[in-house]
Amino acid sequence: AETGGMERADEGNAEAGGVESEDDGNAGTGGVEIEDDGNAETGGVERENDGNAETGGVEREDDGNAETSGVESEVDGNAETGGVEREDAGNAETSGVESEDDGNADTGDVEIQDDGNAETGGMERVVDGNAESSGVESEDDGNTGTGGVEIEDDGHVETAGVEREDHGKADTAGVEMQDDGNAESSGVESVDDGNAGRSGVESEVDG
């Protein structure tokens, strides 16, 4: 039994300033050995199988690497500066958290789409990867007109009106409701031939 300690292990060695509680008879300086390899590291407690506890952190992963100013919680052993890696690609970007499969989060935003592009000043919610200035794209073609939201298939929203017909033309001072694409001044065309008479509405077939 040694000076300043109590011997409790099989080989008859209790170390100075500590109690031996493991099978190999070695307790590290300034700590208690709790692992099988007989090494307790400086300034930390070893809790993993490889016998290495890193400076300023606790190793919790399989590869034996805990990174500076972060905790490794992913399979590849890389935690990025100023963030925690939570994705498969192993890349967390500056001032954001990667939440998509491609490993790219854009500056000042969070990427929520599959193409890996989030646009400046807006959030991309559509498949084609284009969000327009001062609006949110809600259609398939990726074009939102100035000062409006596109609701039709052709990708054209007209000035001072909303397009509701198939050919992409809404006329001045009116909304086109017929198939030929012509709405006349001071009236609405309601017949098939595309002619509404002056100061009236045509309701006959002959025009």
PDB file of C-alpha atoms in Angstrom:
ATOM      1  CA  ALA A   1       0.000   0.000   0.000  1.00  0.00           C
ATOM      2  CA  GLU A   2       1.601   3.268  -1.050  1.00  0.00           C
ATOM      3  CA  THR A   3       2.046   6.607   0.725  1.00  0.00           C
ATOM      4  CA  GLY A   4      -1.140   8.707   0.723  1.00  0.00           C
ATOM      5  CA  GLY A   5      -3.489   6.142  -0.780  1.00  0.00           C
ATOM      6  CA  MET A   6      -5.346   2.912  -0.339  1.00  0.00           C
ATOM      7  CA  GLU A   7      -4.516  -0.139  -2.436  1.00  0.00           C
ATOM      8  CA  ARG A   8      -7.666  -1.717  -3.948  1.00  0.00           C
ATOM      9  CA  ALA A   9      -6.459  -3.516  -7.088  1.00  0.00           C
ATOM     10  CA  ASP A  10      -4.899  -6.836  -7.923  1.00  0.00           C
ATOM     11  CA  GLU A  11      -1.303  -6.031  -8.749  1.00  0.00           C
ATOM     12  CA  GLY A  12      -0.533  -4.088  -5.599  1.00  0.00           C
ATOM     13  CA  ASN A  13       0.054  -0.598  -7.013  1.00  0.00           C
ATOM     14  CA  ALA A  14      -1.903   2.459  -5.855  1.00  0.00           C
ATOM     15  CA  GLU A  15      -0.556   5.655  -7.312  1.00  0.00           C
ATOM     16  CA  ALA A  16       0.420   8.876  -5.538  1.00  0.00           C
ATOM     17  CA  GLY A  17      -2.541  11.217  -5.071  1.00  0.00           C
ATOM     18  CA  GLY A  18      -5.196   8.848  -6.383  1.00  0.00           C
ATOM     19  CA  VAL A  19      -6.964   5.555  -6.001  1.00  0.00           C
ATOM     20  CA  GLU A  20      -6.359   2.750  -8.480  1.00  0.00           C
ATOM     21  CA  SER A  21      -9.669   1.304  -9.695  1.00  0.00           C
ATOM     22  CA  GLU A  22      -8.634  -0.454 -12.944  1.00  0.00           C
ATOM     23  CA  ASP A  23      -6.972  -3.669 -13.922  1.00  0.00           C
ATOM     24  CA  ASP A  24      -3.688  -2.401 -15.345  1.00  0.00           C
ATOM     25  CA  GLY A  25      -2.466  -0.515 -12.312  1.00  0.00           C
ATOM     26  CA  ASN A  26      -2.109   2.895 -13.982  1.00  0.00           C
ATOM     27  CA  ALA A  27      -4.083   5.983 -12.995  1.00  0.00           C
ATOM     28  CA  GLY A  28      -3.174   9.057 -14.992  1.00  0.00           C
ATOM     29  CA  THR A  29      -1.816  12.210 -13.396  1.00  0.00           C
ATOM     30  CA  GLY A  30      -4.570  14.334 -11.861  1.00  0.00           C
ATOM     31  CA  GLY A  31      -7.450  12.056 -12.763  1.00  0.00           C
ATOM     32  CA  VAL A  32      -9.075   8.695 -12.350  1.00  0.00           C
ATOM     33  CA  GLU A  33      -8.769   6.065 -15.062  1.00  0.00           C
ATOM     34  CA  ILE A  34     -12.184   4.744 -16.200  1.00  0.00           C
ATOM     35  CA  GLU A  35     -11.227   2.975 -19.463  1.00  0.00           C
ATOM     36  CA  ASP A  36      -9.591  -0.244 -20.481  1.00  0.00           C
ATOM     37  CA  ASP A  37      -6.398   1.067 -22.068  1.00  0.00           C
ATOM     38  CA  GLY A  38      -4.947   2.621 -18.923  1.00  0.00           C
ATOM     39  CA  ASN A  39      -4.655   6.182 -20.208  1.00  0.00           C
ATOM     40  CA  ALA A  40      -6.523   9.170 -18.763  1.00  0.00           C
ATOM     41  CA  GLU A  41      -5.694  12.333 -20.631  1.00  0.00           C
ATOM     42  CA  THR A  42      -4.626  15.749 -19.376  1.00  0.00           C
ATOM     43  CA  GLY A  43      -7.597  17.995 -18.582  1.00  0.00           C
ATOM     44  CA  GLY A  44     -10.298  15.509 -19.494  1.00  0.00           C
ATOM     45  CA  VAL A  45     -11.811  12.131 -18.876  1.00  0.00           C
ATOM     46  CA  GLU A  46     -11.493   9.380 -21.434  1.00  0.00           C
ATOM     47  CA  ARG A  47     -14.894   7.855 -22.320  1.00  0.00           C
ATOM     48  CA  GLU A  48     -14.242   6.274 -25.736  1.00  0.00           C
ATOM     49  CA  ASN A  49     -12.676   3.106 -27.002  1.00  0.00           C
ATOM     50  CA  ASP A  50      -9.653   4.545 -28.773  1.00  0.00           C
ATOM     51  CA  GLY A  51      -8.038   6.022 -25.671  1.00  0.00           C
ATOM     52  CA  ASN A  52      -7.898   9.594 -26.920  1.00  0.00           C
ATOM     53  CA  ALA A  53      -9.772  12.535 -25.403  1.00  0.00           C
ATOM     54  CA  GLU A  54      -9.106  15.733 -27.289  1.00  0.00           C
ATOM     55  CA  THR A  55      -8.021  19.140 -26.024  1.00  0.00           C
ATOM     56  CA  GLY A  56     -10.958  21.277 -24.935  1.00  0.00           C
ATOM     57  CA  GLY A  57     -13.684  18.776 -25.737  1.00  0.00           C
ATOM     58  CA  VAL A  58     -15.101  15.355 -25.167  1.00  0.00           C
ATOM     59  CA  GLU A  59     -14.947  12.748 -27.902  1.00  0.00           C
ATOM     60  CA  ARG A  60     -18.392  11.257 -28.649  1.00  0.00           C
ATOM     61  CA  GLU A  61     -17.918   9.801 -32.140  1.00  0.00           C
ATOM     62  CA  ASP A  62     -16.386   6.720 -33.635  1.00  0.00           C
ATOM     63  CA  ASP A  63     -13.429   8.237 -35.464  1.00  0.00           C
ATOM     64  CA  GLY A  64     -11.691   9.676 -32.405  1.00  0.00           C
ATOM     65  CA  ASN A  65     -11.696  13.299 -33.508  1.00  0.00           C
ATOM     66  CA  ALA A  66     -13.448  16.142 -31.678  1.00  0.00           C
ATOM     67  CA  GLU A  67     -12.949  19.474 -33.379  1.00  0.00           C
ATOM     68  CA  THR A  68     -11.894  22.860 -32.036  1.00  0.00           C
ATOM     69  CA  SER A  69     -14.815  24.928 -30.676  1.00  0.00           C
ATOM     70  CA  GLY A  70     -17.449  22.375 -31.578  1.00  0.00           C
ATOM     71  CA  VAL A  71     -18.707  18.907 -30.952  1.00  0.00           C
ATOM     72  CA  GLU A  72     -18.619  16.361 -33.722  1.00  0.00           C
ATOM     73  CA  SER A  73     -22.056  14.784 -34.167  1.00  0.00           C
ATOM     74  CA  GLU A  74     -21.784  13.348 -37.693  1.00  0.00           C
ATOM     75  CA  VAL A  75     -20.233  10.359 -39.350  1.00  0.00           C
ATOM     76  CA  ASP A  76     -17.485  12.055 -41.349  1.00  0.00           C
ATOM     77  CA  GLY A  77     -15.653  13.618 -38.414  1.00  0.00           C
ATOM     78  CA  ASN A  78     -15.817  17.222 -39.564  1.00  0.00           C
ATOM     79  CA  ALA A  79     -17.516  20.000 -37.616  1.00  0.00           C
ATOM     80  CA  GLU A  80     -17.285  23.369 -39.297  1.00  0.00           C
ATOM     81  CA  THR A  81     -16.233  26.732 -37.904  1.00  0.00           C
ATOM     82  CA  GLY A  82     -19.029  28.394 -35.974  1.00  0.00           C
ATOM     83  CA  GLY A  83     -21.633  25.708 -36.537  1.00  0.00           C
ATOM     84  CA  VAL A  84     -22.618  22.130 -36.012  1.00  0.00           C
ATOM     85  CA  GLU A  85     -22.670  19.744 -38.934  1.00  0.00           C
ATOM     86  CA  ARG A  86     -26.069  18.077 -39.312  1.00  0.00           C
ATOM     87  CA  GLU A  87     -26.059  16.933 -42.943  1.00  0.00           C
ATOM     88  CA  ASP A  88     -24.599  14.167 -45.028  1.00  0.00           C
ATOM     89  CA  ALA A  89     -22.249  16.237 -47.183  1.00  0.00           C
ATOM     90  CA  GLY A  90     -20.161  17.429 -44.267  1.00  0.00           C
ATOM     91  CA  ASN A  91     -20.400  21.118 -45.102  1.00  0.00           C
ATOM     92  CA  ALA A  92     -22.096  23.717 -42.921  1.00  0.00           C
ATOM     93  CA  GLU A  93     -21.939  27.167 -44.410  1.00  0.00           C
ATOM     94  CA  THR A  94     -21.108  30.577 -42.977  1.00  0.00           C
ATOM     95  CA  SER A  95     -23.971  32.068 -40.927  1.00  0.00           C
ATOM     96  CA  GLY A  96     -26.438  29.333 -41.750  1.00  0.00           C
ATOM     97  CA  VAL A  97     -27.330  25.743 -41.187  1.00  0.00           C
ATOM     98  CA  GLU A  98     -27.362  23.330 -44.077  1.00  0.00           C
ATOM     99  CA  SER A  99     -30.708  21.544 -44.300  1.00  0.00           C
ATOM    100  CA  GLU A 100     -30.591  20.184 -47.851  1.00  0.00           C
ATOM    101  CA  ASP A 101     -28.917  17.340 -49.649  1.00  0.00           C
ATOM    102  CA  ASP A 102     -26.462  19.239 -51.822  1.00  0.00           C
ATOM    103  CA  GLY A 103     -24.418  20.819 -49.029  1.00  0.00           C
ATOM    104  CA  ASN A 104     -24.966  24.439 -50.025  1.00  0.00           C
ATOM    105  CA  ALA A 105     -26.747  26.990 -47.845  1.00  0.00           C
ATOM    106  CA  ASP A 106     -26.719  30.494 -49.241  1.00  0.00           C
ATOM    107  CA  THR A 107     -25.463  33.564 -47.432  1.00  0.00           C
ATOM    108  CA  GLY A 108     -28.069  34.955 -45.047  1.00  0.00           C
ATOM    109  CA  ASP A 109     -30.762  32.394 -45.817  1.00  0.00           C
ATOM    110  CA  VAL A 110     -31.744  28.827 -45.325  1.00  0.00           C
ATOM    111  CA  GLU A 111     -32.040  26.619 -48.379  1.00  0.00           C
ATOM    112  CA  ILE A 112     -35.367  24.737 -48.501  1.00  0.00           C
ATOM    113  CA  GLN A 113     -35.370  23.467 -52.112  1.00  0.00           C
ATOM    114  CA  ASP A 114     -33.704  20.673 -53.965  1.00  0.00           C
ATOM    115  CA  ASP A 115     -31.651  22.663 -56.450  1.00  0.00           C
ATOM    116  CA  GLY A 116     -29.351  24.288 -53.893  1.00  0.00           C
ATOM    117  CA  ASN A 117     -30.108  27.905 -54.754  1.00  0.00           C
ATOM    118  CA  ALA A 118     -31.826  30.364 -52.435  1.00  0.00           C
ATOM    119  CA  GLU A 119     -32.180  33.787 -53.969  1.00  0.00           C
ATOM    120  CA  THR A 120     -31.284  37.197 -52.588  1.00  0.00           C
ATOM    121  CA  GLY A 121     -34.167  38.830 -50.742  1.00  0.00           C
ATOM    122  CA  GLY A 122     -36.595  35.966 -51.062  1.00  0.00           C
ATOM    123  CA  MET A 123     -37.252  32.358 -50.322  1.00  0.00           C
ATOM    124  CA  GLU A 124     -37.342  29.854 -53.135  1.00  0.00           C
ATOM    125  CA  ARG A 125     -40.415  27.625 -53.000  1.00  0.00           C
ATOM    126  CA  VAL A 126     -40.676  26.392 -56.605  1.00  0.00           C
ATOM    127  CA  VAL A 127     -38.964  23.652 -58.530  1.00  0.00           C
ATOM    128  CA  ASP A 128     -37.121  25.677 -61.162  1.00  0.00           C
ATOM    129  CA  GLY A 129     -34.877  27.539 -58.718  1.00  0.00           C
ATOM    130  CA  ASN A 130     -35.823  31.101 -59.635  1.00  0.00           C
ATOM    131  CA  ALA A 131     -37.484  33.515 -57.238  1.00  0.00           C
ATOM    132  CA  GLU A 132     -38.060  36.947 -58.729  1.00  0.00           C
ATOM    133  CA  SER A 133     -37.445  40.432 -57.342  1.00  0.00           C
ATOM    134  CA  SER A 134     -40.266  41.714 -55.108  1.00  0.00           C
ATOM    135  CA  GLY A 135     -42.429  38.642 -55.446  1.00  0.00           C
ATOM    136  CA  VAL A 136     -42.744  34.958 -54.865  1.00  0.00           C
ATOM    137  CA  GLU A 137     -42.851  32.632 -57.824  1.00  0.00           C
ATOM    138  CA  SER A 138     -45.872  30.332 -57.675  1.00  0.00           C
ATOM    139  CA  GLU A 139     -45.961  29.022 -61.259  1.00  0.00           C
ATOM    140  CA  ASP A 140     -44.091  26.522 -63.339  1.00  0.00           C
ATOM    141  CA  ASP A 141     -42.213  28.733 -65.785  1.00  0.00           C
ATOM    142  CA  GLY A 142     -40.190  30.802 -63.316  1.00  0.00           C
ATOM    143  CA  ASN A 143     -41.386  34.254 -64.373  1.00  0.00           C
ATOM    144  CA  THR A 144     -43.263  36.664 -62.143  1.00  0.00           C
ATOM    145  CA  GLY A 145     -44.194  39.995 -63.728  1.00  0.00           C
ATOM    146  CA  THR A 146     -43.316  43.324 -62.139  1.00  0.00           C
ATOM    147  CA  GLY A 147     -45.754  44.238 -59.381  1.00  0.00           C
ATOM    148  CA  GLY A 148     -47.872  41.104 -59.569  1.00  0.00           C
ATOM    149  CA  VAL A 149     -48.066  37.386 -59.148  1.00  0.00           C
ATOM    150  CA  GLU A 150     -48.263  35.099 -62.145  1.00  0.00           C
ATOM    151  CA  ILE A 151     -51.285  32.781 -62.067  1.00  0.00           C
ATOM    152  CA  GLU A 152     -51.267  31.462 -65.655  1.00  0.00           C
ATOM    153  CA  ASP A 153     -49.259  28.970 -67.646  1.00  0.00           C
ATOM    154  CA  ASP A 154     -47.640  31.222 -70.244  1.00  0.00           C
ATOM    155  CA  GLY A 155     -45.479  33.257 -67.881  1.00  0.00           C
ATOM    156  CA  HIS A 156     -46.839  36.729 -68.663  1.00  0.00           C
ATOM    157  CA  VAL A 157     -48.565  39.059 -66.223  1.00  0.00           C
ATOM    158  CA  GLU A 158     -49.663  42.341 -67.795  1.00  0.00           C
ATOM    159  CA  THR A 159     -49.394  45.880 -66.491  1.00  0.00           C
ATOM    160  CA  ALA A 160     -52.399  46.965 -64.390  1.00  0.00           C
ATOM    161  CA  GLY A 161     -54.225  43.659 -64.668  1.00  0.00           C
ATOM    162  CA  VAL A 162     -54.132  39.953 -64.128  1.00  0.00           C
ATOM    163  CA  GLU A 163     -54.123  37.612 -67.101  1.00  0.00           C
ATOM    164  CA  ARG A 164     -56.900  35.001 -66.957  1.00  0.00           C
ATOM    165  CA  GLU A 165     -56.924  33.701 -70.557  1.00  0.00           C
ATOM    166  CA  ASP A 166     -54.848  31.289 -72.553  1.00  0.00           C
ATOM    167  CA  HIS A 167     -53.152  33.488 -75.132  1.00  0.00           C
ATOM    168  CA  GLY A 168     -51.357  35.835 -72.723  1.00  0.00           C
ATOM    169  CA  LYS A 169     -52.901  39.171 -73.741  1.00  0.00           C
ATOM    170  CA  ALA A 170     -55.076  41.388 -71.566  1.00  0.00           C
ATOM    171  CA  ASP A 171     -56.202  44.571 -73.335  1.00  0.00           C
ATOM    172  CA  THR A 172     -56.039  48.167 -72.163  1.00  0.00           C
ATOM    173  CA  ALA A 173     -58.877  49.164 -69.812  1.00  0.00           C
ATOM    174  CA  GLY A 174     -60.478  45.743 -69.758  1.00  0.00           C
ATOM    175  CA  VAL A 175     -60.082  42.057 -69.173  1.00  0.00           C
ATOM    176  CA  GLU A 176     -60.236  39.675 -72.107  1.00  0.00           C
ATOM    177  CA  MET A 177     -62.826  36.934 -71.688  1.00  0.00           C
ATOM    178  CA  GLN A 178     -63.000  35.544 -75.265  1.00  0.00           C
ATOM    179  CA  ASP A 179     -60.946  33.186 -77.352  1.00  0.00           C
ATOM    180  CA  ASP A 180     -59.664  35.470 -80.107  1.00  0.00           C
ATOM    181  CA  GLY A 181     -57.517  37.733 -77.954  1.00  0.00           C
ATOM    182  CA  ASN A 182     -59.186  41.065 -78.748  1.00  0.00           C
ATOM    183  CA  ALA A 183     -61.132  43.162 -76.255  1.00  0.00           C
ATOM    184  CA  GLU A 184     -62.248  46.498 -77.692  1.00  0.00           C
ATOM    185  CA  SER A 185     -62.068  50.000 -76.279  1.00  0.00           C
ATOM    186  CA  SER A 186     -65.064  50.933 -74.127  1.00  0.00           C
ATOM    187  CA  GLY A 187     -66.642  47.517 -74.250  1.00  0.00           C
ATOM    188  CA  VAL A 188     -66.277  43.831 -73.677  1.00  0.00           C
ATOM    189  CA  GLU A 189     -66.468  41.377 -76.569  1.00  0.00           C
ATOM    190  CA  SER A 190     -68.984  38.609 -75.956  1.00  0.00           C
ATOM    191  CA  VAL A 191     -69.227  37.016 -79.444  1.00  0.00           C
ATOM    192  CA  ASP A 192     -67.018  34.614 -81.349  1.00  0.00           C
ATOM    193  CA  ASP A 193     -65.970  36.733 -84.334  1.00  0.00           C
ATOM    194  CA  GLY A 194     -63.786  39.180 -82.406  1.00  0.00           C
ATOM    195  CA  ASN A 195     -65.641  42.413 -83.269  1.00  0.00           C
ATOM    196  CA  ALA A 196     -67.604  44.510 -80.806  1.00  0.00           C
ATOM    197  CA  GLY A 197     -69.287  47.537 -82.402  1.00  0.00           C
ATOM    198  CA  ARG A 198     -68.598  51.100 -81.349  1.00  0.00           C
ATOM    199  CA  SER A 199     -70.559  52.155 -78.222  1.00  0.00           C
ATOM    200  CA  GLY A 200     -72.205  48.807 -77.757  1.00  0.00           C
ATOM    201  CA  VAL A 201     -71.769  45.127 -77.229  1.00  0.00           C
ATOM    202  CA  GLU A 202     -72.241  42.733 -80.145  1.00  0.00           C
ATOM    203  CA  SER A 203     -74.535  39.844 -79.297  1.00  0.00           C
ATOM    204  CA  GLU A 204     -75.047  38.313 -82.768  1.00  0.00           C
ATOM    205  CA  VAL A 205     -73.068  35.920 -84.883  1.00  0.00           C
ATOM    206  CA  ASP A 206     -72.659  38.113 -87.992  1.00  0.00           C
ATOM    207  CA  GLY A 207     -70.467  40.764 -86.349  1.00  0.00           C
TER     208      GLY A 207
END
